[in-house]
Amino acid sequence: MTTANDRARFLIIDDHPLFREALHSAVQMAYPEVDTVEARSITEALELLADAKPFDLALLDLSMPDVHGFEGLLQLRTRYPRLPVVIVSGYEEPKIISEALSYGAAGFIPKSARKSDLANAIRSVMEGAIYVPETYEGQPPDADSTDRAEMVQRLSTLTPQQLRVLQMLRQGLLNKQIAYELQVGETTVKAHVSEILRKLNVYSRTQAVIEVSKLDNAELFRDQAGF
């Protein structure tokens, strides 16, 4: 935690106002002096995180309107690797919890938890622990999970500009379009793409898009009860 003269800041990322209010209440129970800031989307969260004043913790709902699966968590972890991100979600399947932890989440709190349990979980994470529900039984990683974890590590080596270029590649934009969006030359975009391929250890932009898309794990969220 920061000193009394420099209050800690928590970022709540959830598109449902009632649950943002519930999380705010749980945070106040755990740390009455903390400042909380709210974001209704990953895009808004990234804009807030770009502020010069850092955050000490982010509380993230997996189900957000502008991302799929674990994409929001991955964006936060790759752009701000030192920021602890705790998932607070209605998805409580063990496989989803395991994947979230493998991608660097600092904890996983079910939305069904009582406010006092939410507060205790937040305290636990701020004290350096990795919080998971008491009912959770860890699963041994399979080959796919190991491959995805390795890709997350590679993504963490990309610069913010390279991450933007990669995101645009996933949107299907051509180099000329990316150059226009970023207001840079096509030669610069080509250099970014080459560096992205090298860091991700892939041989084409198509392969990069395919491999990174696997990290979304959207299939894990189909037919699950969530918020």
mmCIF file of C-alpha atoms in Angstrom, residues 33-226:
data_model
loop_
_atom_site.group_PDB
_atom_site.id
_atom_site.type_symbol
_atom_site.label_atom_id
_atom_site.label_comp_id
_atom_site.label_asym_id
_atom_site.label_seq_id
_atom_site.Cartn_x
_atom_site.Cartn_y
_atom_site.Cartn_z
ATOM 1 C CA GLU A 33 -9.016 5.425 2.905
ATOM 2 C CA VAL A 34 -8.516 4.099 -0.629
ATOM 3 C CA ASP A 35 -9.524 6.043 -3.755
ATOM 4 C CA THR A 36 -11.592 4.049 -6.244
ATOM 5 C CA VAL A 37 -11.989 4.882 -9.923
ATOM 6 C CA GLU A 38 -14.506 3.134 -12.179
ATOM 7 C CA ALA A 39 -14.321 2.078 -15.831
ATOM 8 C CA ARG A 40 -17.188 0.695 -17.902
ATOM 9 C CA SER A 41 -15.021 -0.898 -20.596
ATOM 10 C CA ILE A 42 -11.471 -2.062 -21.258
ATOM 11 C CA THR A 43 -10.972 0.918 -23.559
ATOM 12 C CA GLU A 44 -11.944 3.300 -20.765
ATOM 13 C CA ALA A 45 -9.741 1.398 -18.303
ATOM 14 C CA LEU A 46 -6.703 1.700 -20.575
ATOM 15 C CA GLU A 47 -7.308 5.434 -20.912
ATOM 16 C CA LEU A 48 -7.402 5.769 -17.117
ATOM 17 C CA LEU A 49 -4.275 3.640 -16.718
ATOM 18 C CA ALA A 50 -2.411 5.930 -19.108
ATOM 19 C CA ASP A 51 -2.740 8.639 -16.450
ATOM 20 C CA ALA A 52 0.527 9.615 -14.802
ATOM 21 C CA LYS A 53 -0.788 8.600 -11.371
ATOM 22 C CA PRO A 54 -0.564 4.812 -11.027
ATOM 23 C CA PHE A 55 -3.101 2.369 -9.630
ATOM 24 C CA ASP A 56 -2.319 -0.187 -6.929
ATOM 25 C CA LEU A 57 -4.925 -2.779 -7.941
ATOM 26 C CA ALA A 58 -7.442 -3.459 -10.701
ATOM 27 C CA LEU A 59 -10.656 -5.434 -10.194
ATOM 28 C CA LEU A 60 -11.812 -6.790 -13.547
ATOM 29 C CA ASP A 61 -14.992 -8.454 -14.765
ATOM 30 C CA LEU A 62 -14.247 -10.972 -17.527
ATOM 31 C CA SER A 63 -17.486 -10.251 -19.354
ATOM 32 C CA MET A 64 -16.968 -6.809 -20.879
ATOM 33 C CA PRO A 65 -18.661 -5.299 -23.936
ATOM 34 C CA ASP A 66 -15.522 -4.501 -25.945
ATOM 35 C CA VAL A 67 -13.525 -7.737 -25.476
ATOM 36 C CA HIS A 68 -13.985 -11.501 -25.688
ATOM 37 C CA GLY A 69 -12.899 -14.137 -23.187
ATOM 38 C CA PHE A 70 -9.569 -13.334 -21.572
ATOM 39 C CA GLU A 71 -8.703 -10.560 -24.028
ATOM 40 C CA GLY A 72 -9.274 -7.806 -21.455
ATOM 41 C CA LEU A 73 -7.044 -9.491 -18.877
ATOM 42 C CA LEU A 74 -4.360 -10.051 -21.503
ATOM 43 C CA GLN A 75 -4.399 -6.405 -22.563
ATOM 44 C CA LEU A 76 -3.986 -5.238 -18.978
ATOM 45 C CA ARG A 77 -1.266 -7.776 -18.181
ATOM 46 C CA THR A 78 0.781 -7.093 -21.316
ATOM 47 C CA ARG A 79 0.526 -3.299 -21.137
ATOM 48 C CA TYR A 80 0.807 -2.965 -17.336
ATOM 49 C CA PRO A 81 2.627 -6.087 -16.081
ATOM 50 C CA ARG A 82 3.279 -4.592 -12.627
ATOM 51 C CA LEU A 83 -0.396 -3.875 -11.954
ATOM 52 C CA PRO A 84 -2.089 -6.649 -9.908
ATOM 53 C CA VAL A 85 -5.321 -7.613 -11.685
ATOM 54 C CA VAL A 86 -7.984 -9.531 -9.758
ATOM 55 C CA ILE A 87 -10.795 -11.169 -11.704
ATOM 56 C CA VAL A 88 -14.260 -10.690 -10.180
ATOM 57 C CA SER A 89 -16.602 -12.753 -12.316
ATOM 58 C CA GLY A 90 -19.838 -14.670 -12.545
ATOM 59 C CA TYR A 91 -17.945 -17.417 -14.384
ATOM 60 C CA GLU A 92 -16.800 -19.830 -11.682
ATOM 61 C CA GLU A 93 -15.745 -22.920 -13.650
ATOM 62 C CA PRO A 94 -12.413 -24.369 -12.406
ATOM 63 C CA LYS A 95 -11.032 -24.349 -15.955
ATOM 64 C CA ILE A 96 -11.715 -20.623 -16.288
ATOM 65 C CA ILE A 97 -10.108 -19.906 -12.911
ATOM 66 C CA SER A 98 -7.034 -21.945 -13.890
ATOM 67 C CA GLU A 99 -6.677 -20.138 -17.217
ATOM 68 C CA ALA A 100 -7.054 -16.722 -15.579
ATOM 69 C CA LEU A 101 -4.300 -17.540 -13.093
ATOM 70 C CA SER A 102 -2.044 -18.879 -15.856
ATOM 71 C CA TYR A 103 -2.406 -15.540 -17.647
ATOM 72 C CA GLY A 104 -1.168 -13.677 -14.595
ATOM 73 C CA ALA A 105 -4.312 -12.775 -12.635
ATOM 74 C CA ALA A 106 -3.500 -11.931 -9.014
ATOM 75 C CA GLY A 107 -6.673 -13.650 -7.845
ATOM 76 C CA PHE A 108 -10.145 -14.812 -8.800
ATOM 77 C CA ILE A 109 -13.203 -13.764 -6.786
ATOM 78 C CA PRO A 110 -16.664 -15.133 -7.681
ATOM 79 C CA LYS A 111 -19.398 -12.526 -7.980
ATOM 80 C CA SER A 112 -21.494 -14.761 -5.764
ATOM 81 C CA ALA A 113 -19.156 -14.047 -2.813
ATOM 82 C CA ARG A 114 -20.471 -12.057 0.132
ATOM 83 C CA LYS A 115 -19.243 -8.500 0.583
ATOM 84 C CA SER A 116 -17.155 -9.501 3.597
ATOM 85 C CA ASP A 117 -15.507 -12.277 1.541
ATOM 86 C CA LEU A 118 -14.812 -9.795 -1.262
ATOM 87 C CA ALA A 119 -13.175 -7.454 1.248
ATOM 88 C CA ASN A 120 -11.056 -10.269 2.716
ATOM 89 C CA ALA A 121 -10.003 -11.363 -0.764
ATOM 90 C CA ILE A 122 -8.904 -7.826 -1.651
ATOM 91 C CA ARG A 123 -6.879 -7.604 1.578
ATOM 92 C CA SER A 124 -5.264 -10.957 0.791
ATOM 93 C CA VAL A 125 -4.154 -9.852 -2.663
ATOM 94 C CA MET A 126 -2.836 -6.522 -1.390
ATOM 95 C CA GLU A 127 -0.756 -8.470 1.130
ATOM 96 C CA GLY A 128 0.852 -10.393 -1.737
ATOM 97 C CA ALA A 129 -1.196 -13.586 -1.852
ATOM 98 C CA ILE A 130 -2.939 -15.127 -4.860
ATOM 99 C CA TYR A 131 -6.612 -15.433 -3.911
ATOM 100 C CA VAL A 132 -8.853 -18.240 -5.168
ATOM 101 C CA PRO A 133 -12.208 -19.507 -3.836
ATOM 102 C CA GLU A 134 -12.000 -22.078 -1.038
ATOM 103 C CA THR A 135 -13.838 -24.587 -3.228
ATOM 104 C CA TYR A 136 -11.334 -24.279 -6.068
ATOM 105 C CA GLU A 137 -9.069 -27.239 -6.718
ATOM 106 C CA GLY A 138 -6.114 -26.458 -8.927
ATOM 107 C CA GLN A 139 -5.849 -28.329 -12.194
ATOM 108 C CA PRO A 140 -2.569 -29.573 -13.650
ATOM 109 C CA PRO A 141 -1.710 -27.627 -16.796
ATOM 110 C CA ASP A 142 -2.208 -29.450 -20.081
ATOM 111 C CA ALA A 143 -0.126 -28.922 -23.215
ATOM 112 C CA ASP A 144 -2.494 -26.277 -24.586
ATOM 113 C CA SER A 145 -2.437 -24.320 -21.324
ATOM 114 C CA THR A 146 1.366 -24.419 -21.288
ATOM 115 C CA ASP A 147 1.540 -23.162 -24.873
ATOM 116 C CA ARG A 148 -0.872 -20.338 -24.092
ATOM 117 C CA ALA A 149 1.101 -19.336 -20.993
ATOM 118 C CA GLU A 150 4.267 -19.174 -23.102
ATOM 119 C CA MET A 151 2.494 -16.960 -25.649
ATOM 120 C CA VAL A 152 1.426 -14.628 -22.833
ATOM 121 C CA GLN A 153 5.075 -14.313 -21.826
ATOM 122 C CA ARG A 154 6.005 -13.429 -25.408
ATOM 123 C CA LEU A 155 3.218 -10.863 -25.603
ATOM 124 C CA SER A 156 4.601 -9.178 -22.503
ATOM 125 C CA THR A 157 7.778 -8.342 -24.462
ATOM 126 C CA LEU A 158 5.881 -6.215 -27.007
ATOM 127 C CA THR A 159 5.985 -2.449 -26.724
ATOM 128 C CA PRO A 160 2.697 -0.496 -26.396
ATOM 129 C CA GLN A 161 2.919 0.529 -30.060
ATOM 130 C CA GLN A 162 3.557 -3.067 -31.146
ATOM 131 C CA LEU A 163 0.537 -4.174 -29.137
ATOM 132 C CA ARG A 164 -1.586 -1.604 -30.957
ATOM 133 C CA VAL A 165 -0.318 -2.864 -34.294
ATOM 134 C CA LEU A 166 -1.055 -6.464 -33.279
ATOM 135 C CA GLN A 167 -4.578 -5.508 -32.258
ATOM 136 C CA MET A 168 -5.111 -3.893 -35.658
ATOM 137 C CA LEU A 169 -3.757 -6.995 -37.384
ATOM 138 C CA ARG A 170 -6.391 -8.980 -35.541
ATOM 139 C CA GLN A 171 -8.991 -6.570 -36.884
ATOM 140 C CA GLY A 172 -7.851 -7.422 -40.398
ATOM 141 C CA LEU A 173 -6.351 -4.018 -41.221
ATOM 142 C CA LEU A 174 -3.730 -3.719 -43.951
ATOM 143 C CA ASN A 175 -0.389 -1.992 -43.415
ATOM 144 C CA LYS A 176 -1.638 1.121 -45.228
ATOM 145 C CA GLN A 177 -4.684 1.295 -42.943
ATOM 146 C CA ILE A 178 -2.581 0.769 -39.816
ATOM 147 C CA ALA A 179 -0.197 3.501 -40.935
ATOM 148 C CA TYR A 180 -3.131 5.871 -41.381
ATOM 149 C CA GLU A 181 -4.581 5.037 -37.955
ATOM 150 C CA LEU A 182 -1.234 5.484 -36.199
ATOM 151 C CA GLN A 183 -0.154 8.424 -38.369
ATOM 152 C CA VAL A 184 3.152 6.792 -39.242
ATOM 153 C CA GLY A 185 4.738 5.596 -42.473
ATOM 154 C CA GLU A 186 4.134 2.146 -43.938
ATOM 155 C CA THR A 187 7.838 1.387 -43.490
ATOM 156 C CA THR A 188 7.409 1.916 -39.742
ATOM 157 C CA VAL A 189 4.407 -0.417 -39.694
ATOM 158 C CA LYS A 190 6.369 -3.086 -41.588
ATOM 159 C CA ALA A 191 9.166 -2.779 -39.033
ATOM 160 C CA HIS A 192 6.659 -3.206 -36.177
ATOM 161 C CA VAL A 193 5.114 -6.263 -37.840
ATOM 162 C CA SER A 194 8.534 -7.853 -38.348
ATOM 163 C CA GLU A 195 9.410 -7.288 -34.699
ATOM 164 C CA ILE A 196 6.039 -8.670 -33.571
ATOM 165 C CA LEU A 197 6.608 -11.862 -35.581
ATOM 166 C CA ARG A 198 10.104 -12.224 -34.134
ATOM 167 C CA LYS A 199 9.012 -11.732 -30.533
ATOM 168 C CA LEU A 200 6.014 -14.063 -30.874
ATOM 169 C CA ASN A 201 8.156 -16.662 -32.669
ATOM 170 C CA VAL A 202 5.761 -16.961 -35.617
ATOM 171 C CA TYR A 203 6.392 -16.748 -39.362
ATOM 172 C CA SER A 204 3.484 -14.720 -40.728
ATOM 173 C CA ARG A 205 0.949 -12.148 -39.646
ATOM 174 C CA THR A 206 -1.792 -14.733 -40.219
ATOM 175 C CA GLN A 207 -0.088 -17.153 -37.837
ATOM 176 C CA ALA A 208 0.332 -14.360 -35.272
ATOM 177 C CA VAL A 209 -3.402 -13.596 -35.409
ATOM 178 C CA ILE A 210 -4.323 -17.284 -35.107
ATOM 179 C CA GLU A 211 -2.012 -17.942 -32.153
ATOM 180 C CA VAL A 212 -3.035 -14.837 -30.234
ATOM 181 C CA SER A 213 -6.729 -15.491 -30.923
ATOM 182 C CA LYS A 214 -6.389 -18.820 -29.118
ATOM 183 C CA LEU A 215 -5.745 -16.874 -25.917
ATOM 184 C CA ASP A 216 -9.270 -15.471 -25.927
ATOM 185 C CA ASN A 217 -10.602 -18.935 -25.060
ATOM 186 C CA ALA A 218 -14.093 -17.824 -26.007
ATOM 187 C CA GLU A 219 -15.219 -21.459 -26.096
ATOM 188 C CA LEU A 220 -14.775 -21.678 -22.320
ATOM 189 C CA PHE A 221 -17.438 -19.023 -21.838
ATOM 190 C CA ARG A 222 -20.140 -20.473 -24.085
ATOM 191 C CA ASP A 223 -23.236 -21.695 -22.242
ATOM 192 C CA GLN A 224 -21.817 -20.622 -18.871
ATOM 193 C CA ALA A 225 -23.889 -18.584 -16.429
ATOM 194 C CA GLY A 226 -22.297 -15.179 -16.070
#
